Coordinates of C-alpha atoms and ligand atoms in Angstrom, one line a residue:
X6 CA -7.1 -16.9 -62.8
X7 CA -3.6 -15.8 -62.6
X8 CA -1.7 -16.2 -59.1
X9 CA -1.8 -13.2 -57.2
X10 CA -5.8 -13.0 -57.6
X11 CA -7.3 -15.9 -55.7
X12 CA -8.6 -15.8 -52.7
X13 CA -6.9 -18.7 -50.2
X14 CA -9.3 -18.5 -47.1
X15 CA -12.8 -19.2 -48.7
X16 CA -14.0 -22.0 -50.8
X17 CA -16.5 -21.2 -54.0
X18 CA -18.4 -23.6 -56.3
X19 CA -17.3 -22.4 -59.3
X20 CA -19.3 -23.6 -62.9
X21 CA -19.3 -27.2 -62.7
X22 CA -16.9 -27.8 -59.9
X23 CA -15.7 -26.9 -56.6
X24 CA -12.5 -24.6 -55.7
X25 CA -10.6 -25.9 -52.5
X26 CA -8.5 -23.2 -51.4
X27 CA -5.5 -24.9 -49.0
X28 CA -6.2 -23.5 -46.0
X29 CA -10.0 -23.1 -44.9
X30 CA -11.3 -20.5 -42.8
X31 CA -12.0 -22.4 -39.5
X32 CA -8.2 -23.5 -40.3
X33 CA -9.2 -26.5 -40.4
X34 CA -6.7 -28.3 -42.6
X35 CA -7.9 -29.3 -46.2
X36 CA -6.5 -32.0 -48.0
X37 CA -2.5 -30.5 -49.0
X38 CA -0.4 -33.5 -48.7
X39 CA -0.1 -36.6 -50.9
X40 CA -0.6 -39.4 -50.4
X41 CA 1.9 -40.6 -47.9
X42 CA 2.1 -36.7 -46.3
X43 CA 6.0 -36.9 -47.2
X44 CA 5.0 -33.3 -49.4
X45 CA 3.0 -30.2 -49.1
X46 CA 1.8 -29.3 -52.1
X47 CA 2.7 -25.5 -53.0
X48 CA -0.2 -25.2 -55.0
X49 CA -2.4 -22.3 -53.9
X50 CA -5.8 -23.7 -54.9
X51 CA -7.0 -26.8 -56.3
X52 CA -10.1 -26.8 -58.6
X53 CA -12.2 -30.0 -58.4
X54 CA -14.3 -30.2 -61.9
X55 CA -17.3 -32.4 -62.3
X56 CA -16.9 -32.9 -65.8
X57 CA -15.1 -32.6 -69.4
X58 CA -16.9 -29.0 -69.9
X59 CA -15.8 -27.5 -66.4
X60 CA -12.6 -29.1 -67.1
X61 CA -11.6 -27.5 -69.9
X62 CA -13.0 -24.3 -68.8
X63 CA -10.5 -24.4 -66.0
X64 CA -7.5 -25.6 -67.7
X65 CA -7.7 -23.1 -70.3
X66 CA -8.7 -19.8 -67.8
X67 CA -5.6 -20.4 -65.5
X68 CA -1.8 -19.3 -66.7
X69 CA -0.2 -22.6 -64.9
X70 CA -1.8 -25.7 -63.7
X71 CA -1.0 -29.2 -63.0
X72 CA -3.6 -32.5 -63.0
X73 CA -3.8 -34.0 -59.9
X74 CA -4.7 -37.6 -59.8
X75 CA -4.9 -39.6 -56.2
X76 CA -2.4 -38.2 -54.9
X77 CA 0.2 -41.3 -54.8
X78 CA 3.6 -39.9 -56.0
X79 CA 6.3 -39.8 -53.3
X80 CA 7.6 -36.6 -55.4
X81 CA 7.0 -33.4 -56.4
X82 CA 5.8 -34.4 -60.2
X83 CA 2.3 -33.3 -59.7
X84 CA 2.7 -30.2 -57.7
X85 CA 3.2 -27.0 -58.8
X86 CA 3.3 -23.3 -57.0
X87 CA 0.2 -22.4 -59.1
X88 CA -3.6 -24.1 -59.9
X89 CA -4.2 -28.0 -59.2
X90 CA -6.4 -29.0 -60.9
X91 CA -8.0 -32.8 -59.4
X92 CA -9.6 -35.3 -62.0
X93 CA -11.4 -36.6 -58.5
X94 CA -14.6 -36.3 -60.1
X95 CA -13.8 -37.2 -63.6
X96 CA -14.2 -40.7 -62.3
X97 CA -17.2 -42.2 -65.4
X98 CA -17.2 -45.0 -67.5
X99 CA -17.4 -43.3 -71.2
X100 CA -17.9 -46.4 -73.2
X101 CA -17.5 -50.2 -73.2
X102 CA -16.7 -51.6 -76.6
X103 CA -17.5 -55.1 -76.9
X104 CA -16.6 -55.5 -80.5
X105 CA -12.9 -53.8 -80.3
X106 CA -12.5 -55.0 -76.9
X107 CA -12.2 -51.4 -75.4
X108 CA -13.5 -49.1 -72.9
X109 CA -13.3 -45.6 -72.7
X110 CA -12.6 -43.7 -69.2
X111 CA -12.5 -40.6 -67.7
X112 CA -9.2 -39.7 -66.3
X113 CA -9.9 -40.1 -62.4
X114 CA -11.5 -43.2 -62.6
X115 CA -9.4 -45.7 -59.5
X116 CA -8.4 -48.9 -60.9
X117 CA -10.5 -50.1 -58.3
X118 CA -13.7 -48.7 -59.6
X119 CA -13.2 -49.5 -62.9
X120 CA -12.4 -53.2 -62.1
X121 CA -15.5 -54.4 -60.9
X122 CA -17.5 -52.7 -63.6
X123 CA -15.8 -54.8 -66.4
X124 CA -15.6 -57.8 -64.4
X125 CA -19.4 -57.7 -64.2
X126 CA -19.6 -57.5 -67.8
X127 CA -16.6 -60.6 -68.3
X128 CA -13.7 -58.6 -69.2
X129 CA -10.2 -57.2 -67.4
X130 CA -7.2 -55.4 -67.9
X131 CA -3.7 -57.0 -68.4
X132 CA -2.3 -55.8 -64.9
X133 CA -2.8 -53.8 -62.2
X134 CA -0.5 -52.2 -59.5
X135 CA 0.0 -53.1 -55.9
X136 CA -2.7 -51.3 -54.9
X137 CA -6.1 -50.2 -56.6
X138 CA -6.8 -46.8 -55.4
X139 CA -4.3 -45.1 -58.0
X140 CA -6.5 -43.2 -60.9
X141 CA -5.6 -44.5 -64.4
X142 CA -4.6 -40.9 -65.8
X143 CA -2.1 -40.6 -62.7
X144 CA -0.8 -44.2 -63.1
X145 CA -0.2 -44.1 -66.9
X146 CA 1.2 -40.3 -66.7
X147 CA 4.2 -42.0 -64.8
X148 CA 4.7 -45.8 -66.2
X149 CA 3.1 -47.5 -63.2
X150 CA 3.3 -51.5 -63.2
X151 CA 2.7 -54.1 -61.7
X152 CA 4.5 -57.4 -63.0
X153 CA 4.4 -59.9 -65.0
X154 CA 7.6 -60.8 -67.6
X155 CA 5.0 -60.9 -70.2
X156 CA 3.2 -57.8 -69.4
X157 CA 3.8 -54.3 -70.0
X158 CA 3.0 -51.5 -67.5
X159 CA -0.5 -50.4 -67.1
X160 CA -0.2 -47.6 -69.3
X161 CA 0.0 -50.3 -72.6
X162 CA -3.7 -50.7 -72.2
X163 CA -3.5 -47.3 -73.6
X164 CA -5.1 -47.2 -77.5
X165 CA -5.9 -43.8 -77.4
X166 CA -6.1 -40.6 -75.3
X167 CA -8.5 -37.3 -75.2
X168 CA -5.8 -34.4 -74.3
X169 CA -6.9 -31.2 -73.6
X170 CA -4.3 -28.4 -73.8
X171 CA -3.4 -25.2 -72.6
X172 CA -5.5 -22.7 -75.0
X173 CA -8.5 -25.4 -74.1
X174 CA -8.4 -27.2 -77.6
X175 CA -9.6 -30.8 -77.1
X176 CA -7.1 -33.3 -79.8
X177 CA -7.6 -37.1 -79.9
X178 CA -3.8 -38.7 -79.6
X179 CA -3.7 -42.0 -81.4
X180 CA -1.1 -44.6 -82.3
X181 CA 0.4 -43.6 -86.1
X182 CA -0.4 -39.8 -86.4
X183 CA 2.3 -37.5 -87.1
X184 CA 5.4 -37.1 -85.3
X185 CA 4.7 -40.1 -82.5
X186 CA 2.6 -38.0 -80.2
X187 CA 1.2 -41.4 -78.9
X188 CA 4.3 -43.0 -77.9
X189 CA 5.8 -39.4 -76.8
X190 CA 2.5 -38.7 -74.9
X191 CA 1.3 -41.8 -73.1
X192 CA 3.9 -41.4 -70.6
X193 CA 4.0 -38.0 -70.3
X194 CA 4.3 -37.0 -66.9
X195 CA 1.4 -34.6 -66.7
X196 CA 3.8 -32.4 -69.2
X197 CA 1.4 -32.4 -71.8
X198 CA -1.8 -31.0 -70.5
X199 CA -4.8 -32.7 -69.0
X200 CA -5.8 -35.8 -70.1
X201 CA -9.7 -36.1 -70.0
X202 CA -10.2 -39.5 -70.7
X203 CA -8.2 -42.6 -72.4
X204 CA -9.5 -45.7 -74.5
X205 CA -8.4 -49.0 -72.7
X206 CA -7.7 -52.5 -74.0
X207 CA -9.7 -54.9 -71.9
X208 CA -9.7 -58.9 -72.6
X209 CA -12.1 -61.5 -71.1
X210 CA -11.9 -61.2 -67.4
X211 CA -10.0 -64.2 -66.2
X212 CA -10.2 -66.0 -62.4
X213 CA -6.9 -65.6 -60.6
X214 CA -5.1 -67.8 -57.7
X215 CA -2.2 -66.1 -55.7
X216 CA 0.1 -68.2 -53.4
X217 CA 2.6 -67.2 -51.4
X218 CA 6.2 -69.2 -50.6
X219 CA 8.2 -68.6 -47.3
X220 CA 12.4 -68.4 -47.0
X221 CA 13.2 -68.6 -50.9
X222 CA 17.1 -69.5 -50.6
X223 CA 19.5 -66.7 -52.1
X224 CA 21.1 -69.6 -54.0
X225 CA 18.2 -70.8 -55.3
X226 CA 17.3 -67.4 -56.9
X227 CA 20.6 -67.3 -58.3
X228 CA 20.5 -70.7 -60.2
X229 CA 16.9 -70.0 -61.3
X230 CA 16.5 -66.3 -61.6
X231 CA 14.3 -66.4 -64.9
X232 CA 12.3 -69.4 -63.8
X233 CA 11.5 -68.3 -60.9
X234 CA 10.4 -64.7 -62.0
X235 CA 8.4 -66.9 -64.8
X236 CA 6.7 -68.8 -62.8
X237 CA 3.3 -67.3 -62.7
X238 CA 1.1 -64.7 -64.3
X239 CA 2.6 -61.8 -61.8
X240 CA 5.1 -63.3 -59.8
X241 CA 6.8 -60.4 -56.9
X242 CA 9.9 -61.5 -54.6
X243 CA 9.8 -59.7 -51.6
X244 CA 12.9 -59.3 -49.5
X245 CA 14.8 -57.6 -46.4
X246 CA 17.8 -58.6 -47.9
X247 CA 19.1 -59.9 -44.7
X248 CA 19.9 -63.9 -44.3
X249 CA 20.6 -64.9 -47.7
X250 CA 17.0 -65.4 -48.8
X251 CA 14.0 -63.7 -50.5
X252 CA 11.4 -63.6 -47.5
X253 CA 8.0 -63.8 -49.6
X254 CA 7.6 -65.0 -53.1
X255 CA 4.1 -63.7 -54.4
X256 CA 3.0 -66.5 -57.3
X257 CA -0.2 -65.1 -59.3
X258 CA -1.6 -67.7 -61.6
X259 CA -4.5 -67.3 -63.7
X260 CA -6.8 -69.9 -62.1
X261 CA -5.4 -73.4 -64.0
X262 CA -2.7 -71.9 -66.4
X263 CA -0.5 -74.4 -67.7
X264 CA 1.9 -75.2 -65.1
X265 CA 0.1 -73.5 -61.7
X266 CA 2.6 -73.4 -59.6
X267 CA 0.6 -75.3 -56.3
X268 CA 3.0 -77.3 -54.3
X269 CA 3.9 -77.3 -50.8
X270 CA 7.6 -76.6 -51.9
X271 CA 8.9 -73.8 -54.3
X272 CA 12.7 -73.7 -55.3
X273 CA 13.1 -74.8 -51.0
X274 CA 11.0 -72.3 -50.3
X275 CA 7.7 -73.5 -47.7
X276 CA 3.8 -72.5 -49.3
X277 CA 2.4 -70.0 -46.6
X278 CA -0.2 -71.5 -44.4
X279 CA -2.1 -68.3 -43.4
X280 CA -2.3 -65.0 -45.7
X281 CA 0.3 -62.6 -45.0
X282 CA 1.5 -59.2 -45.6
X283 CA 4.5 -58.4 -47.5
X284 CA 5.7 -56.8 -44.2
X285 CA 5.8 -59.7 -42.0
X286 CA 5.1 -57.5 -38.9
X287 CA 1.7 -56.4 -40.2
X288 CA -1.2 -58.4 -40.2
X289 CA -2.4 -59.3 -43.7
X290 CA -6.2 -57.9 -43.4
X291 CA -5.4 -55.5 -45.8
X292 CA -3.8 -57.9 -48.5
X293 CA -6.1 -59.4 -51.3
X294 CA -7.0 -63.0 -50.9
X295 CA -3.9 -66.0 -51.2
X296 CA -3.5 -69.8 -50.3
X297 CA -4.8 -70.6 -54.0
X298 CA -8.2 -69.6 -53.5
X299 CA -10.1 -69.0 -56.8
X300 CA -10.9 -65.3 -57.3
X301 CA -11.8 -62.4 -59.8
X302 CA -8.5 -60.8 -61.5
X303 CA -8.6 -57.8 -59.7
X304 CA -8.2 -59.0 -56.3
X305 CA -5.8 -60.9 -56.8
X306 CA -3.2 -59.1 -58.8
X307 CA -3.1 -55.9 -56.2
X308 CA -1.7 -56.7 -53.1
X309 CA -3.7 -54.5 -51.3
X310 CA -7.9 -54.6 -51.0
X311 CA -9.8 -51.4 -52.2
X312 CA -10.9 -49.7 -49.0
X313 CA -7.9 -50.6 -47.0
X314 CA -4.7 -48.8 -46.2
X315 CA -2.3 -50.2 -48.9
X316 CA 1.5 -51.1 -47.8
X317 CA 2.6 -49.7 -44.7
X318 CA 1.2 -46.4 -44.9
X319 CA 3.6 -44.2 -42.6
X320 CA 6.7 -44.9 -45.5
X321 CA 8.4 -43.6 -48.3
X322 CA 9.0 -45.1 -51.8
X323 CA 12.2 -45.4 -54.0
X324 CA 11.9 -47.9 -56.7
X325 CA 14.9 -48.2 -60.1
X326 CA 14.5 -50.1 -63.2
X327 CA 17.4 -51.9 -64.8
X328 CA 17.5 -54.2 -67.7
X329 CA 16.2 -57.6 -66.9
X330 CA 18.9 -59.0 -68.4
X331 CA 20.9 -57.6 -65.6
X332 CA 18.5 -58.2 -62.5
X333 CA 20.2 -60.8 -61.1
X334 CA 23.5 -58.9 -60.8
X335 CA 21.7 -55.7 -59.9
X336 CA 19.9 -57.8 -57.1
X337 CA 23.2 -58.8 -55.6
X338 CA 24.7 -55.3 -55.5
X339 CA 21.8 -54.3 -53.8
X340 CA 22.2 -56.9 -51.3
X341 CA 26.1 -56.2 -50.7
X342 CA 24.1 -52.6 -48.7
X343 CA 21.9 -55.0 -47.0
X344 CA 23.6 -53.2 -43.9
X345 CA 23.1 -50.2 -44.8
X346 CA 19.3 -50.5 -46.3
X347 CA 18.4 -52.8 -43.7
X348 CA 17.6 -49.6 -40.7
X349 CA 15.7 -47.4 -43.3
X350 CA 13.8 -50.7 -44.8
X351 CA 10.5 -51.8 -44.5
X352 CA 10.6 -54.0 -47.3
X353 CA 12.1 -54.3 -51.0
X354 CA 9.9 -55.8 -53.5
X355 CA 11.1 -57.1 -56.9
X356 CA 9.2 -57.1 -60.0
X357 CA 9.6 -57.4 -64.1
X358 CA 8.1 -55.4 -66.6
X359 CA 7.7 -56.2 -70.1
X360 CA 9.4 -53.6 -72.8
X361 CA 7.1 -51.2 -74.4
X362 CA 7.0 -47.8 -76.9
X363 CA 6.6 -45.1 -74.6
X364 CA 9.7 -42.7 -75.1
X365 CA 9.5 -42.4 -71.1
X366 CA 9.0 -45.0 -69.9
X367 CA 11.5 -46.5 -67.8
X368 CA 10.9 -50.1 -70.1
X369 CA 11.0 -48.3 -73.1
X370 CA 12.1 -50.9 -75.7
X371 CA 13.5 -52.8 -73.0
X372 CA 12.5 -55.8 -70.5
X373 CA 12.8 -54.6 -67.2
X374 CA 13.5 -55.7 -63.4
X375 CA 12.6 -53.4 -61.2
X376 CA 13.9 -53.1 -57.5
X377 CA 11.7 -51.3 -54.9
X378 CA 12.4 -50.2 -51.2
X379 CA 9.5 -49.3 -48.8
X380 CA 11.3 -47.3 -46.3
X381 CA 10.6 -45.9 -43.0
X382 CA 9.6 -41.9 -42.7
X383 CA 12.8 -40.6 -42.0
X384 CA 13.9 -38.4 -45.4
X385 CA 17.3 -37.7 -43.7
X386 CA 18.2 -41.0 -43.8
X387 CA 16.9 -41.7 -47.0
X388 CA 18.1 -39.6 -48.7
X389 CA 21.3 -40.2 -47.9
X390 CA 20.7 -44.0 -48.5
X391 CA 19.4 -43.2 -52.0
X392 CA 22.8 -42.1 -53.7
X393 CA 24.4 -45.4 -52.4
X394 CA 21.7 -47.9 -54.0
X395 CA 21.7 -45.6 -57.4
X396 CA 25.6 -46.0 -57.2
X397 CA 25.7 -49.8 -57.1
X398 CA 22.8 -49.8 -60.0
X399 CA 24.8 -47.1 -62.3
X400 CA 26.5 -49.9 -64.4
X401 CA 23.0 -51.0 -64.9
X402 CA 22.8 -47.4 -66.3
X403 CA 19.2 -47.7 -63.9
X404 CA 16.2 -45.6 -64.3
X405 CA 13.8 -44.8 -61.4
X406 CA 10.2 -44.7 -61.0
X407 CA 9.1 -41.7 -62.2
X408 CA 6.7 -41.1 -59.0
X409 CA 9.0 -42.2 -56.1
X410 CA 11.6 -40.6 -54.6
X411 CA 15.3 -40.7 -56.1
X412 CA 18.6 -38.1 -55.8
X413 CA 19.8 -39.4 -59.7
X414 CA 21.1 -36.4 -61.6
X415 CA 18.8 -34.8 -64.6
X416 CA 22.1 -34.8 -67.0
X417 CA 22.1 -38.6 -65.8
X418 CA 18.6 -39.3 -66.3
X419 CA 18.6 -37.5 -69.7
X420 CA 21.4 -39.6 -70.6
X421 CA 19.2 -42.8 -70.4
X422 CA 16.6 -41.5 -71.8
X423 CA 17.3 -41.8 -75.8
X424 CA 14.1 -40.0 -76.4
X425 CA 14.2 -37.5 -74.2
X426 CA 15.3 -34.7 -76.8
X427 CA 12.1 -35.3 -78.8
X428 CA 9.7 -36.0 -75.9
X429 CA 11.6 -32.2 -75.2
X430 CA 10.5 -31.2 -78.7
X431 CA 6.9 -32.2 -78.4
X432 CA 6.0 -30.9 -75.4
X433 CA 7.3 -27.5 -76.1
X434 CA 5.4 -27.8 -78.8
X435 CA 1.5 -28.8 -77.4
X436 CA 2.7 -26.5 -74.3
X437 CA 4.4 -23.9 -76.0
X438 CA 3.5 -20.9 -73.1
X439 CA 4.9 -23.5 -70.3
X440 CA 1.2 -23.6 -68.4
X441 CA 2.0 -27.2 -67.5
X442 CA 5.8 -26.8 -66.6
X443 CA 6.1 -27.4 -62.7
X444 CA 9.7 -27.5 -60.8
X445 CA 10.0 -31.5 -61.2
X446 CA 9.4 -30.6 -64.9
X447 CA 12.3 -27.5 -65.0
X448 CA 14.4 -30.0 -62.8
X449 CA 14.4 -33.5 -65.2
X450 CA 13.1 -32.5 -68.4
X451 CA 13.7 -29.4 -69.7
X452 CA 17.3 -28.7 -68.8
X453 CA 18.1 -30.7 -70.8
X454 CA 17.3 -29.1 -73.8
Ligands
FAD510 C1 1.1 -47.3 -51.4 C2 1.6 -47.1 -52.8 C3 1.8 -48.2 -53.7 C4 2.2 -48.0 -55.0 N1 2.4 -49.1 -55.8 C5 2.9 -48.9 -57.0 C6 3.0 -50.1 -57.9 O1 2.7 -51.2 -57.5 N2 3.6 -49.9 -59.1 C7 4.0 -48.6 -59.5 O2 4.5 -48.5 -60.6 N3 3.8 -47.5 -58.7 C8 3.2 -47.7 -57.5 N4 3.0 -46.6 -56.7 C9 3.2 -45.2 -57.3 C10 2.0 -44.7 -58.0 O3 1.3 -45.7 -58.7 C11 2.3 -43.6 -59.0 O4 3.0 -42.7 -58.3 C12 1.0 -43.1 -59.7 O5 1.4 -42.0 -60.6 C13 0.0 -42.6 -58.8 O6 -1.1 -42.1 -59.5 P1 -1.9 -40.8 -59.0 O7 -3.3 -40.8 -59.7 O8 -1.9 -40.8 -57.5 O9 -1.1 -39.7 -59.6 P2 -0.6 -38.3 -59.0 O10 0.4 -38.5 -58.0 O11 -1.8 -37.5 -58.6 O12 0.0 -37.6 -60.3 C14 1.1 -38.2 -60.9 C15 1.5 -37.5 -62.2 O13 0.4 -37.7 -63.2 C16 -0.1 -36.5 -63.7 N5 -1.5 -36.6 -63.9 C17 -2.4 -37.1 -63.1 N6 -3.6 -37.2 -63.7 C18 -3.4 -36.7 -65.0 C19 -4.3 -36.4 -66.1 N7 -5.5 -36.6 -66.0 N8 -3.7 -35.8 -67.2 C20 -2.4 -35.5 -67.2 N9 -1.6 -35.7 -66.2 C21 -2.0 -36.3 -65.1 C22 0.2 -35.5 -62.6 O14 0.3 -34.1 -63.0 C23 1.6 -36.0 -62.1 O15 2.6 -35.5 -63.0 C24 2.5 -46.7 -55.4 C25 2.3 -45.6 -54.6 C26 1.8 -45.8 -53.3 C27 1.6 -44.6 -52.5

């Protein structure tokens, strides 16, 4: 359907799937913001297939479109001014492989759907995000993590991926073919086409404990940077930056690992006696389960329970990568702006990433520490705060999170990207009419060419 000719003020069921136009005809507001409603989506319609078929009839009978996953980047990335198209109800479980150790997904599926389904059957994934209501297409299109020093972001689970492109040809992308597509495409920030459904490693699900230490001295932090971001399975500091201490220290332990950290006293900082949130103002009913009680892996590595409002809700997101090498002294820039983050902060929340393959990802070949702000609504302010925090990071020569908001330059960006030119190269060449180019894409990718 090209632009001009759809209709905004009615909704159809098309073959196999809904159209949503934006606006309905009661004027009743449809869904047209993300996630955090920082962004109105341009898009003029969004099509909601109900499977592979009607999916690739709609990607390949519309001149632009865009895959829409949950909805959870702070950013433009998956908007366009044309066709959305939602994996919503691409949401199935394909195949579980007990012999490879594998499963196969469609797109849409939420972490938090697909979790308890493998942890019924004994297996897990490696990590998970802060929150389990991202879909897996949308998470691994952008390098989302969790943390971990030995684990990569979520999108290393990836072993394979169903693409579907523009013309409506179906390719599998697998490690080893020609020219890298697998490393180039993994993260490929919906630049590609639509991905249908990806082949994840799983391993034998594993019981989890998650405690959480109080008032972590600054000097501490300093003296034992790596052993305290070592200590656990997923270990998250989280800070205001204010009073020379890390407020929160998440410690994630698979249930009995050698050396669980379980003492009353971490590095001088005091073992929480009641659950909490990682903003302390909030009550922690929607945090997953802490004080070292035994649980399944996936609620204890989110922070945040399915069916509850993760983090704060009313916010905005900023989060940069630098080399974990350099986190301590990135850490302490940060905190020289502590006056000037601390009005627009909620909280900051530091995490490490292990390196990986992916030509965009922000860890490509490269450990990472990655610095987060959850900040108050107020773009204005924030955006004017974002500049400063990039400009203490730039000797860090700091990437940021492909979904959250930043203000870094796209000559910068391209600059720290080493693979950038050939990620350029391949997606001209699975997109070569542009159907998946969006603004964000024009913006950070291809002008650089
Ligand atoms: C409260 C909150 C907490 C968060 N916590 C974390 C965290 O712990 N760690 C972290 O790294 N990030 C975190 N994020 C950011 C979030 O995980 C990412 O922005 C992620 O991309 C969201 O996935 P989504 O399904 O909502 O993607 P969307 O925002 O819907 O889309 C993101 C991109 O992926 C593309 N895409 C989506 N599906 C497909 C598909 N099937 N095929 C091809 N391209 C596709 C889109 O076109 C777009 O370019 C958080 C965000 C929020 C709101």
């Amino acid at each position: 359907m090209k632009r001009k000719s759809f209709i905004k003020t009615s909704s159809a069921v098309l073959a196999g799937g809904m159209i949503l136009p934006w606006t309905s005809c009661k004027n009743k507001p449809m869904i047209r913001k993300n996630w955090a409603g920082n962004l109105s989506y341009n898009a003029m319609e969004v099509h909601v297939p109900e499977g592979r078929n009607a999916l690739i009839e709609t990607v390949r009978d519309h001149d632009k479109i865009k895959a829409l996953g949950t909805r959870h980047c702070f950013n433009s990335i998956a908007d366009t001014n044309y066709t959305q198209v939602s994996t919503e109800k691409l949401n199935k479980i394909i195949s579980l492989n007990e012999v490879d150790l594998s499963i196969t997904i469609e797109s849409g599926i939420q972490y938090g759907q697909l979790a308890p389904y493998l942890e019924e059957r004994g297996y897990a994934l490696h990590n998970l995000a802060s929150l389990p209501h991202i879909s897996v297409g949308g998470a691994c299109s952008t390098a989302t993590h969790g943390s971990g020093v030995k684990n990569g972001n979520l999108s290393t689970a990836v072993r394979s991926f169903e693409l579907i492109k523009g013309d409506g040809d179906v390719i599998d992308v697998l490690p080893g073919q020609t020219d890298d597509w697998f490393n180039g495409g993994v993260v490929g920030l919906g630049g590609l086409g639509v991905i249908s459904s990806l082949k994840l490693a799983i391993q034998k699900s594993f019981p989890m404990r998650q405690r959480v230490y109080q008032n972590l001295p600054l000097e501490e932090l300093k003296n034992n940077f790596v052993a305290i971001l070592s200590s656990g399975y997923s270990v998250s500091l989280f800070t205001d930056w204010l009073n020379n201490e890390v407020s929160q220290v998440w410690i994630k332990s698979k249930s009995g690992q050698a050396g669980e950290v379980s003492s009353k006293e971490f590095y001088g900082a005091k073992a929480a006696t009641k659950n909490l949130h990682p903003i302390v103002a909030l009550g922690a009913e929607n945090c997953t389960e802490q004080l070292g009680i035994d649980g399944p892996w996936y609620e204890r590595m989110p922070h945040f329970k399915m069916g509850f409002t993760p983090s704060s809700g009313e916010e905005l997101q900023a989060e940069y990568f630098v080399p974990f090498e350099n986190g301590l002294e990135a850490m302490l820039a940060i905190e020289k702006q502590k006056e000037k983050i601390y009005p627009l902060l909620l909280i900051s929340e530091i995490r490490t990433i292990a390196a990986d393959s992916f030509w965009m990802s922000p860890c490509y070949q490269q450990p990472c520490l990655s610095i987060h702000f959850t900040l108050k609504p107020d773009w204005e302010g924030v955006k004017k705060l974002l500049p400063i925090i990039e400009r203490e990071l730039e000797p860090f020569r700091v990437k940021p999170h492909w979904g959250k908001l930043f203000t870094i330059p796209s000559n910068v960006l391209a600059s720290r990207y080493e693979k950038m030119p050939d990620f350029i190269k391949m997606i001209k060449s699975i997109d070569p009419g542009g159907k998946f180019r969006n603004d964000f894409l024009d913006t950070y990718i291809y002008s650089n060419e």
